[in-house]
Coordinates of N, CA, C and O in Angstrom, one line a residue:
X1 N -43.3 91.1 97.8 CA -43.2 92.4 97.1 C -44.5 92.9 96.8 O -45.5 92.2 96.8
X2 N -44.6 94.2 96.4 CA -45.8 94.8 96.0 C -46.3 94.3 94.6 O -45.5 94.0 93.7
X3 N -47.5 94.0 94.5 CA -48.1 93.6 93.2 C -48.3 94.9 92.3 O -48.7 95.9 92.8
X4 N -48.0 94.7 91.1 CA -48.2 95.9 90.2 C -48.9 95.5 88.9 O -49.0 94.3 88.6
X5 N -49.5 96.5 88.3 CA -50.2 96.3 87.0 C -49.2 96.8 85.9 O -48.6 97.9 86.1
X6 N -49.1 96.1 84.9 CA -48.2 96.4 83.7 C -49.1 96.7 82.5 O -50.0 95.9 82.3
X7 N -48.7 97.6 81.7 CA -49.4 97.9 80.4 C -48.3 97.6 79.3 O -47.4 98.3 79.2
X8 N -48.5 96.5 78.7 CA -47.6 96.0 77.6 C -47.9 96.6 76.3 O -49.1 96.7 76.0
X9 N -46.9 96.9 75.5 CA -47.1 97.5 74.2 C -46.5 96.5 73.1 O -45.4 96.0 73.3
X10 N -47.3 96.3 72.1 CA -46.8 95.4 71.0 C -47.1 96.2 69.7 O -48.2 96.7 69.5
X11 N -46.1 96.5 68.8 CA -44.8 96.0 68.9 C -44.0 96.7 69.9 O -44.4 97.8 70.4
X12 N -42.8 96.1 70.3 CA -42.0 96.6 71.4 C -41.1 97.8 71.1 O -39.9 97.8 71.3
X13 N -41.7 98.9 70.6 CA -41.0 100.1 70.3 C -41.6 101.2 71.0 O -42.8 101.3 71.1
X14 N -40.8 102.1 71.6 CA -41.3 103.3 72.2 C -40.7 104.6 71.7 O -39.5 104.5 71.4
X15 N -41.4 105.7 71.4 CA -42.8 105.7 71.7 C -43.6 104.9 70.7 O -43.1 104.7 69.6
X16 N -44.7 104.5 71.1 CA -45.6 103.7 70.2 C -46.2 104.6 69.2 O -46.6 105.8 69.5
X17 N -46.4 104.2 67.9 CA -47.0 105.0 66.9 C -48.1 104.2 66.2 O -48.0 103.0 66.0
X18 N -49.2 104.9 65.9 CA -50.4 104.2 65.4 C -50.1 103.4 64.1 O -50.7 102.4 63.9
X19 N -49.2 103.9 63.3 CA -49.0 103.2 62.0 C -48.3 101.8 62.2 O -48.2 101.1 61.2
X20 N -47.9 101.5 63.4 CA -47.4 100.2 63.7 C -48.5 99.2 64.1 O -48.2 98.0 64.4
X21 N -49.8 99.6 64.1 CA -50.9 98.7 64.6 C -50.6 98.3 66.0 O -50.3 97.1 66.3
X22 N -50.7 99.2 67.0 CA -50.3 99.0 68.4 C -51.4 98.3 69.1 O -52.6 98.6 69.0
X23 N -51.0 97.2 69.9 CA -51.9 96.5 70.7 C -51.4 96.7 72.2 O -50.2 96.6 72.5
X24 N -52.3 97.1 73.1 CA -52.0 97.3 74.5 C -52.6 96.1 75.2 O -53.8 95.7 75.0
X25 N -51.8 95.6 76.2 CA -52.3 94.5 77.0 C -52.1 94.8 78.5 O -50.9 95.2 78.9
X26 N -53.1 94.7 79.3 CA -53.0 95.0 80.7 C -52.8 93.7 81.5 O -53.6 92.8 81.3
X27 N -51.8 93.7 82.3 CA -51.5 92.5 83.1 C -51.3 92.9 84.5 O -50.6 93.8 84.9
X28 N -52.0 92.1 85.4 CA -51.9 92.3 86.8 C -52.1 91.1 87.6 O -52.8 90.2 87.1
X29 N -51.5 90.9 88.7 CA -51.6 89.7 89.5 C -52.6 89.8 90.6 O -52.7 88.9 91.5
X30 N -53.5 90.8 90.5 CA -54.5 90.9 91.5 C -55.7 90.1 91.2 O -55.7 89.1 90.5
X31 N -56.9 90.5 91.7 CA -58.1 89.8 91.5 C -58.5 89.7 90.1 O -58.4 90.6 89.3
X32 N -58.9 88.5 89.6 CA -59.3 88.3 88.3 C -60.6 89.1 88.1 O -61.4 89.3 89.0
X33 N -60.8 89.6 86.9 CA -62.0 90.4 86.6 C -61.7 91.4 85.5 O -60.8 91.3 84.8
X34 N -62.6 92.3 85.4 CA -62.6 93.3 84.4 C -61.3 94.2 84.5 O -60.8 94.4 85.6
X35 N -60.9 94.8 83.4 CA -59.9 95.8 83.3 C -60.5 97.1 83.1 O -61.4 97.3 82.3
X36 N -60.1 98.1 83.9 CA -60.6 99.5 83.7 C -59.5 100.2 82.9 O -58.3 100.2 83.3
X37 N -59.9 100.9 81.8 CA -59.0 101.6 80.9 C -59.2 103.1 81.1 O -60.3 103.5 81.2
X38 N -58.1 103.8 81.0 CA -58.1 105.3 81.0 C -57.4 105.8 79.8 O -56.3 105.3 79.4
X39 N -58.0 106.8 79.1 CA -57.4 107.4 78.0 C -57.3 108.9 78.3 O -58.4 109.5 78.6
X40 N -56.2 109.5 78.2 CA -55.9 110.9 78.4 C -56.5 111.4 79.8 O -57.1 112.4 79.9
X41 N -56.3 110.6 80.8 CA -56.7 110.9 82.1 C -58.1 110.7 82.5 O -58.5 110.9 83.6
X42 N -58.9 110.2 81.5 CA -60.4 110.0 81.8 C -60.7 108.5 81.7 O -60.2 107.8 80.9
X43 N -61.6 108.1 82.6 CA -62.0 106.7 82.6 C -62.7 106.4 81.2 O -63.6 107.1 80.8
X44 N -62.2 105.4 80.5 CA -62.6 105.1 79.2 C -63.6 104.0 79.2 O -64.3 103.7 78.2
X45 N -63.6 103.2 80.2 CA -64.6 102.1 80.3 C -63.9 100.9 81.0 O -62.7 100.8 81.2
X46 N -64.8 99.9 81.3 CA -64.4 98.7 81.9 C -64.7 97.6 80.9 O -65.7 97.5 80.3
X47 N -63.7 96.7 80.7 CA -63.7 95.7 79.7 C -63.4 94.4 80.4 O -62.6 94.3 81.3
X48 N -64.0 93.3 79.8 CA -63.7 92.0 80.3 C -62.3 91.6 79.7 O -61.5 90.9 80.3
X49 N -62.1 92.0 78.5 CA -60.8 91.7 77.8 C -59.6 92.6 78.3 O -59.8 93.7 78.8
X50 N -58.4 92.0 78.3 CA -57.3 92.6 78.8 C -56.4 93.3 77.7 O -55.4 93.9 78.0
X51 N -56.9 93.2 76.4 CA -56.1 93.8 75.4 C -57.0 94.4 74.3 O -58.1 94.0 74.1
X52 N -56.4 95.3 73.5 CA -57.1 95.9 72.3 C -56.1 96.5 71.4 O -55.0 96.9 71.8
X53 N -56.5 96.7 70.2 CA -55.8 97.5 69.2 C -56.1 98.9 69.3 O -57.3 99.3 69.2
X54 N -55.1 99.8 69.5 CA -55.3 101.2 69.6 C -55.7 101.9 68.3 O -55.1 101.6 67.3
X55 N -56.8 102.7 68.3 CA -57.2 103.3 67.1 C -57.1 104.9 67.2 O -57.3 105.5 66.2
X56 N -56.7 105.4 68.4 CA -56.6 106.8 68.5 C -55.3 107.1 69.3 O -55.0 106.4 70.3
X57 N -54.6 108.2 69.0 CA -53.5 108.6 69.7 C -53.9 109.1 71.1 O -55.1 109.5 71.3
X58 N -53.0 109.1 72.0 CA -53.3 109.6 73.4 C -52.4 108.9 74.4 O -51.5 108.2 74.1
X59 N -52.7 109.1 75.7 CA -52.1 108.4 76.8 C -53.0 107.4 77.4 O -54.2 107.7 77.6
X60 N -52.5 106.2 77.6 CA -53.3 105.1 78.1 C -52.8 104.6 79.4 O -51.6 104.5 79.6
X61 N -53.7 104.2 80.3 CA -53.4 103.6 81.6 C -54.5 102.5 81.8 O -55.6 102.7 81.4
X62 N -54.1 101.4 82.5 CA -55.1 100.5 82.9 C -55.0 100.2 84.4 O -54.1 100.5 85.0
X63 N -56.1 99.5 84.9 CA -56.2 99.2 86.3 C -56.8 97.8 86.4 O -57.8 97.5 85.8
X64 N -56.1 97.0 87.2 CA -56.6 95.7 87.6 C -56.8 95.7 89.1 O -56.0 96.2 89.9
X65 N -58.0 95.2 89.5 CA -58.3 95.2 91.0 C -57.2 94.5 91.8 O -56.7 93.4 91.4
X66 N -56.8 95.1 92.8 CA -55.8 94.6 93.7 C -54.3 94.9 93.4 O -53.4 94.6 94.2
X67 N -54.1 95.5 92.2 CA -52.7 95.8 91.8 C -52.5 97.2 91.4 O -51.4 97.7 91.2
X68 N -53.5 98.0 91.4 CA -53.4 99.5 91.1 C -53.3 99.8 89.6 O -53.6 99.0 88.8
X69 N -52.8 101.1 89.4 CA -52.7 101.6 88.1 C -51.4 101.2 87.4 O -50.4 101.1 88.1
X70 N -51.5 101.0 86.1 CA -50.3 100.7 85.3 C -49.5 102.0 85.1 O -50.0 103.1 85.2
X71 N -48.2 101.9 84.6 CA -47.5 103.1 84.1 C -48.3 103.6 82.9 O -48.9 102.8 82.2
X72 N -48.1 104.8 82.6 CA -48.7 105.5 81.4 C -48.0 105.0 80.1 O -46.8 104.9 80.1
X73 N -48.7 104.8 79.1 CA -48.2 104.6 77.7 C -48.7 105.6 76.8 O -49.9 105.9 76.8
X74 N -47.8 106.2 76.1 CA -48.2 107.3 75.1 C -48.2 106.7 73.7 O -47.2 106.0 73.3
X75 N -49.3 106.9 72.9 CA -49.3 106.4 71.5 C -49.5 107.7 70.7 O -50.4 108.5 70.8
X76 N -48.5 107.8 69.7 CA -48.5 109.0 68.8 C -49.1 108.6 67.5 O -49.2 107.5 67.1
X77 N -49.6 109.7 66.8 CA -50.1 109.5 65.4 C -49.8 110.8 64.6 O -50.1 111.9 65.1
X78 N -49.2 110.6 63.5 CA -49.0 111.8 62.6 C -48.9 111.2 61.2 O -47.9 110.6 60.8
X79 N -49.9 111.4 60.4 CA -49.9 110.8 59.0 C -48.9 111.5 58.1 O -48.5 110.9 57.1
X80 N -48.6 112.7 58.3 CA -47.7 113.4 57.4 C -46.2 113.3 57.9 O -45.9 113.3 59.1
X81 N -45.3 113.2 56.9 CA -43.9 113.1 57.3 C -43.3 114.4 57.1 O -43.3 115.0 56.0
X82 N -42.7 114.9 58.2 CA -41.9 116.2 58.1 C -40.8 116.1 59.1 O -40.9 115.2 60.0
X83 N -39.8 116.9 59.0 CA -38.7 116.9 60.0 C -39.2 117.0 61.5 O -38.6 116.4 62.4
X84 N -40.3 117.7 61.6 CA -40.9 117.8 63.0 C -41.5 116.5 63.5 O -41.8 116.4 64.7
X85 N -41.8 115.6 62.6 CA -42.4 114.3 63.0 C -41.6 113.1 62.7 O -42.1 112.0 62.4
X86 N -40.3 113.2 62.7 CA -39.4 112.1 62.7 C -39.5 111.5 64.1 O -39.4 112.2 65.1
X87 N -39.7 110.2 64.2 CA -39.8 109.6 65.5 C -38.6 108.6 65.7 O -38.4 107.7 64.9
X88 N -37.8 108.9 66.8 CA -36.7 108.0 67.1 C -37.3 107.0 68.1 O -37.7 107.4 69.2
X89 N -37.2 105.7 67.8 CA -37.8 104.7 68.7 C -36.7 103.8 69.2 O -35.7 103.6 68.5
X90 N -36.9 103.2 70.4 CA -36.0 102.2 70.9 C -36.9 101.0 71.4 O -38.0 101.2 71.7
X91 N -36.2 99.9 71.6 CA -37.0 98.7 72.1 C -37.4 99.0 73.5 O -36.7 99.5 74.3
X92 N -38.7 98.6 73.8 CA -39.3 98.8 75.1 C -38.8 97.8 76.1 O -39.5 96.7 76.2
X93 N -37.7 98.0 76.7 CA -37.2 97.1 77.7 C -36.4 97.9 78.7 O -35.9 99.0 78.4
X94 N -36.1 97.3 79.8 CA -35.2 98.0 80.8 C -33.8 98.0 80.3 O -33.3 97.0 79.8
X95 N -33.2 99.1 80.4 CA -31.8 99.3 79.9 C -30.8 99.5 81.1 O -31.2 100.2 82.0
X96 N -29.7 98.9 81.0 CA -28.6 99.0 82.0 C -27.4 99.7 81.3 O -27.2 99.5 80.1
X97 N -26.6 100.3 82.1 CA -25.4 100.9 81.6 C -24.6 99.9 80.9 O -24.4 98.8 81.4
X98 N -24.1 100.2 79.7 CA -23.3 99.2 78.9 C -24.1 98.4 77.9 O -23.5 97.7 77.1
X99 N -25.4 98.4 78.0 CA -26.2 97.6 77.1 C -26.1 98.2 75.7 O -26.0 99.4 75.5
X100 N -26.2 97.4 74.7 CA -26.3 97.8 73.3 C -27.7 98.2 73.0 O -28.6 97.4 73.4
X101 N -27.9 99.3 72.4 CA -29.3 99.8 72.1 C -29.5 99.9 70.6 O -28.7 100.4 69.9
X102 N -30.6 99.3 70.2 CA -31.0 99.4 68.8 C -32.1 100.5 68.7 O -33.1 100.5 69.4
X103 N -31.8 101.5 67.8 CA -32.8 102.6 67.6 C -33.3 102.5 66.2 O -32.6 101.9 65.3
X104 N -34.5 103.0 65.9 CA -35.0 103.1 64.6 C -35.6 104.5 64.4 O -36.3 105.0 65.3
X105 N -35.4 105.1 63.3 CA -36.0 106.4 63.0 C -37.1 106.2 62.0 O -37.0 105.5 61.0
X106 N -38.3 106.7 62.4 CA -39.5 106.5 61.6 C -40.1 107.8 61.1 O -39.9 108.8 61.8
X107 N -40.8 107.8 60.0 CA -41.4 108.9 59.5 C -42.8 108.5 59.0 O -43.0 107.5 58.4

């Protein structure tokens, strides 16, 4: 099968929000080496490490040599609580029809 790069989010809630202290981890089965990170569509840098704690909201993608780009992860930030910024989150996993889903509402 095709090798892929995955961008894992901790804690496992989507959408990810900064007040949860979000850690992103890039995993790929390609060539060992540096990870290239992209934020908001722009190359953000190349790092030896595969994970970091997010400090700014935005969209993140990573790349590992030989496995391509990861899916996009969006990290939100809104320090004020208002009805416009209630965030409904669900556990970040594959869902199948009939699965029980746990949701949480955050402000």
